[in-house]
């Protein structure tokens, strides 16, 4: 596995592969790799000849009061994991190489509508930062496909909207959420949980399962009541709920009585950690 920090060098290496007719996959990450990331690399490996993984803690997607400085950085361990997963190229640029004119002078990508809901409402500017860095990575690598986890369901919807709206020639592949045995979705932010909080954390998935059951029995017309029940249950377990939303699976707008393709999205704080999860449901 080669490690590259310079965007120009990255371009050159991938260009050579493309000239040989090889199919290239990109797995964008912020590092601190866990099973969820490695599943993306694994899926990439099975669909492409060459796999590029990026590790870049993107300052543009963190709000002023968020955990940018404290975000876990574990490059040596990450490299070993990527090597074992048979990644071909690791791109891990310094902030100054990806944003040479500084963040204030950076052009950015604004995806309207969908970025204003849910996590976008709680974290203003977050999805602008995500869309911008993903667009830069896609432009640098020009992969045939790029892979993202379903755990970040809204992020995936934003990236799909950007790719569609800007006619980007890349296939976006979504990969199922990887969970611990007790149901907790793998996330770098699980590392912020204390032992007591970790024992409570699977409640997030359990409450989504309960909401899905209630939706099957009562239908989406009862959406608000079901959202409130989930929120009350989470709060009773010691979470500080940010939002629970029963939505149309594609638009992420509130589900209507006759909607059949649904997703339940939730974000809640447990101590220092802001956990998110979701559940897709076809009625
Ligand atoms: O999901 C993430 O880790 C990040 O939001 C991404 C897509 C790598 C962009 O920085």
PDB file of C-alpha atoms and ligand atoms in Angstrom:
ATOM      1  CA  UNK A   1       0.000   0.000   0.000  1.00  0.00           C
ATOM      2  CA  UNK A   2       1.344   3.411  -0.958  1.00  0.00           C
ATOM      3  CA  UNK A   3       0.701   6.436   1.239  1.00  0.00           C
ATOM      4  CA  UNK A   4       0.428   9.814  -0.465  1.00  0.00           C
ATOM      5  CA  UNK A   5      -0.052  13.252   1.080  1.00  0.00           C
ATOM      6  CA  UNK A   6       0.279  15.410  -2.032  1.00  0.00           C
ATOM      7  CA  UNK A   7      -2.887  15.842  -4.161  1.00  0.00           C
ATOM      8  CA  UNK A   8      -0.822  16.167  -7.383  1.00  0.00           C
ATOM      9  CA  UNK A   9       0.935  12.857  -6.694  1.00  0.00           C
ATOM     10  CA  UNK A  10      -2.424  11.205  -5.958  1.00  0.00           C
ATOM     11  CA  UNK A  11      -3.805  12.412  -9.311  1.00  0.00           C
ATOM     12  CA  UNK A  12      -0.777  11.069 -11.165  1.00  0.00           C
ATOM     13  CA  UNK A  13      -0.889   7.592  -9.602  1.00  0.00           C
ATOM     14  CA  UNK A  14      -4.618   7.154 -10.205  1.00  0.00           C
ATOM     15  CA  UNK A  15      -4.277   8.495 -13.759  1.00  0.00           C
ATOM     16  CA  UNK A  16      -1.737   5.749 -14.491  1.00  0.00           C
ATOM     17  CA  UNK A  17      -4.209   3.105 -13.294  1.00  0.00           C
ATOM     18  CA  UNK A  18      -6.976   4.554 -15.419  1.00  0.00           C
ATOM     19  CA  UNK A  19      -4.688   4.555 -18.474  1.00  0.00           C
ATOM     20  CA  UNK A  20      -4.250   0.815 -17.880  1.00  0.00           C
ATOM     21  CA  UNK A  21      -8.056   0.444 -17.974  1.00  0.00           C
ATOM     22  CA  UNK A  22      -8.308  -0.403 -14.271  1.00  0.00           C
ATOM     23  CA  UNK A  23     -11.486   0.256 -12.293  1.00  0.00           C
ATOM     24  CA  UNK A  24     -10.887   2.518  -9.273  1.00  0.00           C
ATOM     25  CA  UNK A  25     -12.922   2.772  -6.053  1.00  0.00           C
ATOM     26  CA  UNK A  26     -12.693   5.551  -3.457  1.00  0.00           C
ATOM     27  CA  UNK A  27     -13.492   5.157   0.254  1.00  0.00           C
ATOM     28  CA  UNK A  28     -13.503   8.614   1.922  1.00  0.00           C
ATOM     29  CA  UNK A  29     -12.988   8.530   5.716  1.00  0.00           C
ATOM     30  CA  UNK A  30     -11.867  10.713   8.599  1.00  0.00           C
ATOM     31  CA  UNK A  31      -9.734   7.887  10.014  1.00  0.00           C
ATOM     32  CA  UNK A  32      -9.966   6.169  13.416  1.00  0.00           C
ATOM     33  CA  UNK A  33     -11.011   3.183  11.364  1.00  0.00           C
ATOM     34  CA  UNK A  34     -13.396   0.541  12.704  1.00  0.00           C
ATOM     35  CA  UNK A  35     -15.234  -2.463  11.231  1.00  0.00           C
ATOM     36  CA  UNK A  36     -17.701  -0.149   9.477  1.00  0.00           C
ATOM     37  CA  UNK A  37     -14.912   1.525   7.483  1.00  0.00           C
ATOM     38  CA  UNK A  38     -13.212  -1.791   6.789  1.00  0.00           C
ATOM     39  CA  UNK A  39     -16.463  -3.145   5.373  1.00  0.00           C
ATOM     40  CA  UNK A  40     -16.432  -0.195   2.921  1.00  0.00           C
ATOM     41  CA  UNK A  41     -12.885  -1.137   1.889  1.00  0.00           C
ATOM     42  CA  UNK A  42     -13.906  -4.783   1.613  1.00  0.00           C
ATOM     43  CA  UNK A  43     -16.868  -3.914  -0.627  1.00  0.00           C
ATOM     44  CA  UNK A  44     -14.635  -1.613  -2.684  1.00  0.00           C
ATOM     45  CA  UNK A  45     -12.102  -4.432  -3.079  1.00  0.00           C
ATOM     46  CA  UNK A  46     -14.800  -6.739  -4.442  1.00  0.00           C
ATOM     47  CA  UNK A  47     -16.031  -4.180  -7.010  1.00  0.00           C
ATOM     48  CA  UNK A  48     -12.862  -2.520  -8.312  1.00  0.00           C
ATOM     49  CA  UNK A  49      -9.273  -3.299  -9.373  1.00  0.00           C
ATOM     50  CA  UNK A  50      -7.746  -0.568  -7.217  1.00  0.00           C
ATOM     51  CA  UNK A  51      -8.923   0.857  -3.897  1.00  0.00           C
ATOM     52  CA  UNK A  52      -8.046   4.366  -2.720  1.00  0.00           C
ATOM     53  CA  UNK A  53      -8.903   5.277   0.896  1.00  0.00           C
ATOM     54  CA  UNK A  54      -8.661   8.854   2.115  1.00  0.00           C
ATOM     55  CA  UNK A  55      -8.110   9.813   5.734  1.00  0.00           C
ATOM     56  CA  UNK A  56      -8.756  13.489   6.304  1.00  0.00           C
ATOM     57  CA  UNK A  57     -10.352  15.092   9.356  1.00  0.00           C
ATOM     58  CA  UNK A  58     -12.160  17.792   7.427  1.00  0.00           C
ATOM     59  CA  UNK A  59     -12.294  21.065   9.398  1.00  0.00           C
ATOM     60  CA  UNK A  60     -14.932  22.465   7.038  1.00  0.00           C
ATOM     61  CA  UNK A  61     -17.593  20.084   8.362  1.00  0.00           C
ATOM     62  CA  UNK A  62     -17.081  20.828  12.080  1.00  0.00           C
ATOM     63  CA  UNK A  63     -18.996  23.631  13.818  1.00  0.00           C
ATOM     64  CA  UNK A  64     -17.244  26.107  16.146  1.00  0.00           C
ATOM     65  CA  UNK A  65     -18.305  24.176  19.273  1.00  0.00           C
ATOM     66  CA  UNK A  66     -17.679  20.692  17.883  1.00  0.00           C
ATOM     67  CA  UNK A  67     -14.953  18.117  18.501  1.00  0.00           C
ATOM     68  CA  UNK A  68     -12.451  18.964  15.700  1.00  0.00           C
ATOM     69  CA  UNK A  69      -9.380  19.286  17.972  1.00  0.00           C
ATOM     70  CA  UNK A  70     -10.335  16.208  20.020  1.00  0.00           C
ATOM     71  CA  UNK A  71     -11.410  14.064  17.063  1.00  0.00           C
ATOM     72  CA  UNK A  72      -9.510  10.758  17.385  1.00  0.00           C
ATOM     73  CA  UNK A  73      -6.459  10.577  15.125  1.00  0.00           C
ATOM     74  CA  UNK A  74      -4.916   7.090  14.949  1.00  0.00           C
ATOM     75  CA  UNK A  75      -2.964   7.103  11.686  1.00  0.00           C
ATOM     76  CA  UNK A  76      -0.489   4.288  12.491  1.00  0.00           C
ATOM     77  CA  UNK A  77      -3.234   1.850  13.541  1.00  0.00           C
ATOM     78  CA  UNK A  78      -5.357   2.936  10.555  1.00  0.00           C
ATOM     79  CA  UNK A  79      -2.500   2.241   8.135  1.00  0.00           C
ATOM     80  CA  UNK A  80      -2.045  -1.271   9.525  1.00  0.00           C
ATOM     81  CA  UNK A  81      -5.784  -1.974   9.171  1.00  0.00           C
ATOM     82  CA  UNK A  82      -5.867  -0.664   5.596  1.00  0.00           C
ATOM     83  CA  UNK A  83      -2.824  -2.719   4.687  1.00  0.00           C
ATOM     84  CA  UNK A  84      -4.543  -5.868   6.047  1.00  0.00           C
ATOM     85  CA  UNK A  85      -7.714  -4.947   4.130  1.00  0.00           C
ATOM     86  CA  UNK A  86      -5.628  -4.785   0.910  1.00  0.00           C
ATOM     87  CA  UNK A  87      -6.153  -1.096   0.231  1.00  0.00           C
ATOM     88  CA  UNK A  88      -3.849  -0.001  -2.626  1.00  0.00           C
ATOM     89  CA  UNK A  89      -3.404   3.678  -1.893  1.00  0.00           C
ATOM     90  CA  UNK A  90      -3.913   5.803   1.213  1.00  0.00           C
ATOM     91  CA  UNK A  91      -4.380   9.541   0.667  1.00  0.00           C
ATOM     92  CA  UNK A  92      -3.842  11.494   3.847  1.00  0.00           C
ATOM     93  CA  UNK A  93      -3.241  15.188   3.106  1.00  0.00           C
ATOM     94  CA  UNK A  94      -2.506  17.999   5.571  1.00  0.00           C
ATOM     95  CA  UNK A  95      -5.260  20.611   5.868  1.00  0.00           C
ATOM     96  CA  UNK A  96      -3.053  23.184   4.079  1.00  0.00           C
ATOM     97  CA  UNK A  97      -2.692  20.921   1.039  1.00  0.00           C
ATOM     98  CA  UNK A  98      -6.422  20.459   0.578  1.00  0.00           C
ATOM     99  CA  UNK A  99      -7.355  24.043   1.488  1.00  0.00           C
ATOM    100  CA  UNK A 100      -4.265  26.016   0.370  1.00  0.00           C
ATOM    101  CA  UNK A 101      -6.052  29.389   0.477  1.00  0.00           C
ATOM    102  CA  UNK A 102      -7.590  28.791   3.895  1.00  0.00           C
ATOM    103  CA  UNK A 103     -11.148  27.847   4.769  1.00  0.00           C
ATOM    104  CA  UNK A 104     -12.520  31.389   4.433  1.00  0.00           C
ATOM    105  CA  UNK A 105     -11.414  31.606   0.770  1.00  0.00           C
ATOM    106  CA  UNK A 106     -12.629  28.125  -0.148  1.00  0.00           C
ATOM    107  CA  UNK A 107     -15.347  27.697  -2.799  1.00  0.00           C
ATOM    108  CA  UNK A 108     -17.989  25.356  -1.501  1.00  0.00           C
ATOM    109  CA  UNK A 109     -20.881  23.176  -2.579  1.00  0.00           C
ATOM    110  CA  UNK A 110     -24.338  23.962  -1.268  1.00  0.00           C
ATOM    111  CA  UNK A 111     -26.952  21.232  -1.700  1.00  0.00           C
ATOM    112  CA  UNK A 112     -30.310  22.903  -0.995  1.00  0.00           C
ATOM    113  CA  UNK A 113     -33.282  21.516   0.939  1.00  0.00           C
ATOM    114  CA  UNK A 114     -32.138  18.179   2.254  1.00  0.00           C
ATOM    115  CA  UNK A 115     -29.145  19.743   4.064  1.00  0.00           C
ATOM    116  CA  UNK A 116     -31.430  21.989   6.116  1.00  0.00           C
ATOM    117  CA  UNK A 117     -33.242  19.097   7.819  1.00  0.00           C
ATOM    118  CA  UNK A 118     -32.365  16.889  10.822  1.00  0.00           C
ATOM    119  CA  UNK A 119     -28.560  16.856  11.338  1.00  0.00           C
ATOM    120  CA  UNK A 120     -28.327  19.868   9.016  1.00  0.00           C
ATOM    121  CA  UNK A 121     -30.642  21.871  11.310  1.00  0.00           C
ATOM    122  CA  UNK A 122     -28.626  20.908  14.407  1.00  0.00           C
ATOM    123  CA  UNK A 123     -25.238  21.364  12.738  1.00  0.00           C
ATOM    124  CA  UNK A 124     -25.453  24.403  10.412  1.00  0.00           C
ATOM    125  CA  UNK A 125     -22.803  24.258   7.670  1.00  0.00           C
ATOM    126  CA  UNK A 126     -21.966  20.608   8.363  1.00  0.00           C
ATOM    127  CA  UNK A 127     -23.266  19.202   5.084  1.00  0.00           C
ATOM    128  CA  UNK A 128     -21.767  22.086   3.118  1.00  0.00           C
ATOM    129  CA  UNK A 129     -18.399  20.971   4.504  1.00  0.00           C
ATOM    130  CA  UNK A 130     -19.096  17.312   3.738  1.00  0.00           C
ATOM    131  CA  UNK A 131     -20.298  17.988   0.178  1.00  0.00           C
ATOM    132  CA  UNK A 132     -17.319  20.245  -0.515  1.00  0.00           C
ATOM    133  CA  UNK A 133     -14.648  17.823   0.674  1.00  0.00           C
ATOM    134  CA  UNK A 134     -16.306  14.856  -1.030  1.00  0.00           C
ATOM    135  CA  UNK A 135     -16.476  16.839  -4.296  1.00  0.00           C
ATOM    136  CA  UNK A 136     -12.754  17.677  -3.967  1.00  0.00           C
ATOM    137  CA  UNK A 137     -11.866  14.039  -3.322  1.00  0.00           C
ATOM    138  CA  UNK A 138     -14.008  12.872  -6.244  1.00  0.00           C
ATOM    139  CA  UNK A 139     -12.345  15.437  -8.510  1.00  0.00           C
ATOM    140  CA  UNK A 140      -8.855  14.425  -7.413  1.00  0.00           C
ATOM    141  CA  UNK A 141      -9.345  10.669  -7.707  1.00  0.00           C
ATOM    142  CA  UNK A 142     -12.050  10.550 -10.401  1.00  0.00           C
ATOM    143  CA  UNK A 143     -13.033   7.071  -9.244  1.00  0.00           C
ATOM    144  CA  UNK A 144     -15.511   4.808 -10.999  1.00  0.00           C
ATOM    145  CA  UNK A 145     -17.279   4.323  -7.700  1.00  0.00           C
ATOM    146  CA  UNK A 146     -17.238   5.786  -4.191  1.00  0.00           C
ATOM    147  CA  UNK A 147     -18.539   3.984  -1.122  1.00  0.00           C
ATOM    148  CA  UNK A 148     -20.324   5.393   1.940  1.00  0.00           C
ATOM    149  CA  UNK A 149     -21.970   3.801   4.973  1.00  0.00           C
ATOM    150  CA  UNK A 150     -25.724   3.760   5.479  1.00  0.00           C
ATOM    151  CA  UNK A 151     -25.229   4.754   9.105  1.00  0.00           C
ATOM    152  CA  UNK A 152     -24.840   8.334   7.873  1.00  0.00           C
ATOM    153  CA  UNK A 153     -28.102   8.091   5.963  1.00  0.00           C
ATOM    154  CA  UNK A 154     -28.619  11.824   5.484  1.00  0.00           C
ATOM    155  CA  UNK A 155     -24.985  12.326   4.426  1.00  0.00           C
ATOM    156  CA  UNK A 156     -25.474   9.678   1.760  1.00  0.00           C
ATOM    157  CA  UNK A 157     -28.655  11.423   0.532  1.00  0.00           C
ATOM    158  CA  UNK A 158     -26.758  14.740   0.333  1.00  0.00           C
ATOM    159  CA  UNK A 159     -23.903  13.146  -1.636  1.00  0.00           C
ATOM    160  CA  UNK A 160     -26.321  11.455  -4.036  1.00  0.00           C
ATOM    161  CA  UNK A 161     -28.101  14.795  -4.596  1.00  0.00           C
ATOM    162  CA  UNK A 162     -24.774  16.550  -5.273  1.00  0.00           C
ATOM    163  CA  UNK A 163     -23.634  13.871  -7.725  1.00  0.00           C
ATOM    164  CA  UNK A 164     -26.982  14.002  -9.546  1.00  0.00           C
ATOM    165  CA  UNK A 165     -27.236  17.821  -9.607  1.00  0.00           C
ATOM    166  CA  UNK A 166     -23.639  18.351 -10.771  1.00  0.00           C
ATOM    167  CA  UNK A 167     -23.613  15.460 -13.271  1.00  0.00           C
ATOM    168  CA  UNK A 168     -20.620  13.849 -11.619  1.00  0.00           C
ATOM    169  CA  UNK A 169     -19.505  10.678 -13.377  1.00  0.00           C
ATOM    170  CA  UNK A 170     -19.252   8.416 -10.356  1.00  0.00           C
ATOM    171  CA  UNK A 171     -21.370   5.586  -9.008  1.00  0.00           C
ATOM    172  CA  UNK A 172     -22.267   6.056  -5.338  1.00  0.00           C
ATOM    173  CA  UNK A 173     -22.486   2.725  -3.494  1.00  0.00           C
ATOM    174  CA  UNK A 174     -24.086   2.468  -0.060  1.00  0.00           C
ATOM    175  CA  UNK A 175     -22.979  -0.180   2.409  1.00  0.00           C
ATOM    176  CA  UNK A 176     -24.981  -1.593   5.344  1.00  0.00           C
ATOM    177  CA  UNK A 177     -24.287  -0.349   8.845  1.00  0.00           C
ATOM    178  CA  UNK A 178     -21.942  -2.593  10.819  1.00  0.00           C
ATOM    179  CA  UNK A 179     -23.066  -3.120  14.420  1.00  0.00           C
ATOM    180  CA  UNK A 180     -21.671  -4.537  17.638  1.00  0.00           C
ATOM    181  CA  UNK A 181     -23.364  -7.728  18.862  1.00  0.00           C
ATOM    182  CA  UNK A 182     -25.709  -5.664  21.070  1.00  0.00           C
ATOM    183  CA  UNK A 183     -26.872  -3.547  18.097  1.00  0.00           C
ATOM    184  CA  UNK A 184     -24.834  -0.374  18.636  1.00  0.00           C
ATOM    185  CA  UNK A 185     -23.762   1.000  15.244  1.00  0.00           C
ATOM    186  CA  UNK A 186     -19.970   1.184  14.859  1.00  0.00           C
ATOM    187  CA  UNK A 187     -18.812   4.794  15.079  1.00  0.00           C
ATOM    188  CA  UNK A 188     -15.636   6.641  15.951  1.00  0.00           C
ATOM    189  CA  UNK A 189     -17.709   8.612  18.451  1.00  0.00           C
ATOM    190  CA  UNK A 190     -18.443   5.436  20.469  1.00  0.00           C
ATOM    191  CA  UNK A 191     -14.922   5.937  21.819  1.00  0.00           C
ATOM    192  CA  UNK A 192     -16.194   8.943  23.799  1.00  0.00           C
ATOM    193  CA  UNK A 193     -18.610   6.744  25.803  1.00  0.00           C
ATOM    194  CA  UNK A 194     -17.842   5.818  29.432  1.00  0.00           C
ATOM    195  CA  UNK A 195     -18.398   2.198  30.457  1.00  0.00           C
ATOM    196  CA  UNK A 196     -21.817   3.061  31.933  1.00  0.00           C
ATOM    197  CA  UNK A 197     -22.837   5.021  28.816  1.00  0.00           C
ATOM    198  CA  UNK A 198     -21.659   2.197  26.548  1.00  0.00           C
ATOM    199  CA  UNK A 199     -24.012  -0.188  28.386  1.00  0.00           C
ATOM    200  CA  UNK A 200     -26.951   2.151  27.697  1.00  0.00           C
ATOM    201  CA  UNK A 201     -26.018   3.083  24.104  1.00  0.00           C
ATOM    202  CA  UNK A 202     -27.730   0.066  22.378  1.00  0.00           C
ATOM    203  CA  UNK A 203     -31.043   1.596  23.501  1.00  0.00           C
ATOM    204  CA  UNK A 204     -30.796   3.868  20.465  1.00  0.00           C
ATOM    205  CA  UNK A 205     -31.172   0.929  18.062  1.00  0.00           C
ATOM    206  CA  UNK A 206     -33.707  -0.770  20.338  1.00  0.00           C
ATOM    207  CA  UNK A 207     -35.930   2.308  20.303  1.00  0.00           C
ATOM    208  CA  UNK A 208     -35.682   2.513  16.493  1.00  0.00           C
ATOM    209  CA  UNK A 209     -36.804  -1.135  16.337  1.00  0.00           C
ATOM    210  CA  UNK A 210     -39.726  -0.324  18.664  1.00  0.00           C
ATOM    211  CA  UNK A 211     -40.671   2.641  16.450  1.00  0.00           C
ATOM    212  CA  UNK A 212     -40.591   0.435  13.349  1.00  0.00           C
ATOM    213  CA  UNK A 213     -42.925  -2.029  15.044  1.00  0.00           C
ATOM    214  CA  UNK A 214     -45.304   0.792  16.045  1.00  0.00           C
ATOM    215  CA  UNK A 215     -45.271   2.131  12.463  1.00  0.00           C
ATOM    216  CA  UNK A 216     -46.136  -1.299  11.095  1.00  0.00           C
ATOM    217  CA  UNK A 217     -49.096  -1.560  13.490  1.00  0.00           C
ATOM    218  CA  UNK A 218     -50.349   2.038  13.506  1.00  0.00           C
ATOM    219  CA  UNK A 219     -49.088   3.469  10.187  1.00  0.00           C
ATOM    220  CA  UNK A 220     -47.254   6.727   9.439  1.00  0.00           C
ATOM    221  CA  UNK A 221     -50.343   8.815  10.333  1.00  0.00           C
ATOM    222  CA  UNK A 222     -49.216   8.217  13.944  1.00  0.00           C
ATOM    223  CA  UNK A 223     -45.730   9.530  13.138  1.00  0.00           C
ATOM    224  CA  UNK A 224     -45.620  12.339  15.699  1.00  0.00           C
ATOM    225  CA  UNK A 225     -46.869  10.177  18.562  1.00  0.00           C
ATOM    226  CA  UNK A 226     -44.279   7.496  17.713  1.00  0.00           C
ATOM    227  CA  UNK A 227     -41.463  10.052  17.464  1.00  0.00           C
ATOM    228  CA  UNK A 228     -42.423  11.397  20.900  1.00  0.00           C
ATOM    229  CA  UNK A 229     -42.479   7.878  22.394  1.00  0.00           C
ATOM    230  CA  UNK A 230     -38.946   7.209  21.119  1.00  0.00           C
ATOM    231  CA  UNK A 231     -37.728  10.540  22.429  1.00  0.00           C
ATOM    232  CA  UNK A 232     -39.314   9.948  25.879  1.00  0.00           C
ATOM    233  CA  UNK A 233     -37.798   6.455  26.090  1.00  0.00           C
ATOM    234  CA  UNK A 234     -34.335   7.733  25.129  1.00  0.00           C
ATOM    235  CA  UNK A 235     -34.536  10.602  27.595  1.00  0.00           C
ATOM    236  CA  UNK A 236     -35.559   8.162  30.355  1.00  0.00           C
ATOM    237  CA  UNK A 237     -32.420   6.124  29.613  1.00  0.00           C
ATOM    238  CA  UNK A 238     -30.243   9.211  30.085  1.00  0.00           C
ATOM    239  CA  UNK A 239     -29.852  10.371  26.468  1.00  0.00           C
ATOM    240  CA  UNK A 240     -30.345  14.006  25.493  1.00  0.00           C
ATOM    241  CA  UNK A 241     -32.320  13.580  22.299  1.00  0.00           C
ATOM    242  CA  UNK A 242     -31.499  15.922  19.440  1.00  0.00           C
ATOM    243  CA  UNK A 243     -34.198  14.671  17.082  1.00  0.00           C
ATOM    244  CA  UNK A 244     -36.243  11.619  16.133  1.00  0.00           C
ATOM    245  CA  UNK A 245     -37.873  11.816  12.701  1.00  0.00           C
ATOM    246  CA  UNK A 246     -40.029   9.391  10.743  1.00  0.00           C
ATOM    247  CA  UNK A 247     -39.406  10.390   7.130  1.00  0.00           C
ATOM    248  CA  UNK A 248     -39.962   9.529   3.505  1.00  0.00           C
ATOM    249  CA  UNK A 249     -36.932   7.398   2.680  1.00  0.00           C
ATOM    250  CA  UNK A 250     -35.825   9.463  -0.315  1.00  0.00           C
ATOM    251  CA  UNK A 251     -36.691  13.106   0.405  1.00  0.00           C
ATOM    252  CA  UNK A 252     -36.238  12.886   4.204  1.00  0.00           C
ATOM    253  CA  UNK A 253     -39.389  15.014   4.539  1.00  0.00           C
ATOM    254  CA  UNK A 254     -41.866  14.031   7.302  1.00  0.00           C
ATOM    255  CA  UNK A 255     -43.670  10.807   6.369  1.00  0.00           C
ATOM    256  CA  UNK A 256     -47.257  11.202   5.142  1.00  0.00           C
ATOM    257  CA  UNK A 257     -50.104   8.800   5.951  1.00  0.00           C
ATOM    258  CA  UNK A 258     -49.851   6.911   2.645  1.00  0.00           C
ATOM    259  CA  UNK A 259     -46.027   6.704   2.416  1.00  0.00           C
ATOM    260  CA  UNK A 260     -44.645   3.190   2.149  1.00  0.00           C
ATOM    261  CA  UNK A 261     -40.863   3.725   1.978  1.00  0.00           C
ATOM    262  CA  UNK A 262     -39.794   5.154   5.292  1.00  0.00           C
ATOM    263  CA  UNK A 263     -36.672   5.824   7.287  1.00  0.00           C
ATOM    264  CA  UNK A 264     -36.545   6.595  10.989  1.00  0.00           C
ATOM    265  CA  UNK A 265     -33.653   8.921  11.775  1.00  0.00           C
ATOM    266  CA  UNK A 266     -32.401   9.697  15.266  1.00  0.00           C
ATOM    267  CA  UNK A 267     -29.597  11.666  16.881  1.00  0.00           C
ATOM    268  CA  UNK A 268     -29.030  11.807  20.627  1.00  0.00           C
ATOM    269  CA  UNK A 269     -26.271  12.796  23.004  1.00  0.00           C
ATOM    270  CA  UNK A 270     -25.037  10.329  25.582  1.00  0.00           C
ATOM    271  CA  UNK A 271     -22.521  12.156  27.739  1.00  0.00           C
ATOM    272  CA  UNK A 272     -20.016  13.758  25.334  1.00  0.00           C
ATOM    273  CA  UNK A 273     -20.937  11.537  22.383  1.00  0.00           C
ATOM    274  CA  UNK A 274     -23.488  12.557  19.766  1.00  0.00           C
ATOM    275  CA  UNK A 275     -24.767   9.235  18.428  1.00  0.00           C
ATOM    276  CA  UNK A 276     -26.799   8.877  15.244  1.00  0.00           C
ATOM    277  CA  UNK A 277     -28.589   5.875  13.827  1.00  0.00           C
ATOM    278  CA  UNK A 278     -31.423   5.078  11.432  1.00  0.00           C
ATOM    279  CA  UNK A 279     -33.690   2.298  10.293  1.00  0.00           C
ATOM    280  CA  UNK A 280     -35.164   1.792   6.791  1.00  0.00           C
ATOM    281  CA  UNK A 281     -38.656   0.397   6.706  1.00  0.00           C
ATOM    282  CA  UNK A 282     -40.930  -0.646   3.825  1.00  0.00           C
ATOM    283  CA  UNK A 283     -44.594  -0.894   4.796  1.00  0.00           C
TER     284      UNK A 283
HETATM  285  O1  LIG B   1     -18.423  10.139   6.926  1.00  0.00           O
HETATM  286  C1  LIG B   1     -17.309  10.667   7.063  1.00  0.00           C
HETATM  287  O2  LIG B   1     -16.380  10.113   7.656  1.00  0.00           O
HETATM  288  C2  LIG B   1     -17.080  12.057   6.497  1.00  0.00           C
HETATM  289  O3  LIG B   1     -18.209  12.849   6.634  1.00  0.00           O
HETATM  290  C3  LIG B   1     -16.579  12.042   5.037  1.00  0.00           C
HETATM  291  C4  LIG B   1     -17.626  11.466   4.093  1.00  0.00           C
HETATM  292  C5  LIG B   1     -15.300  11.247   4.943  1.00  0.00           C
HETATM  293  C6  LIG B   1     -16.284  13.475   4.582  1.00  0.00           C
HETATM  294  O4  LIG B   1     -15.327  14.082   5.376  1.00  0.00           O
END
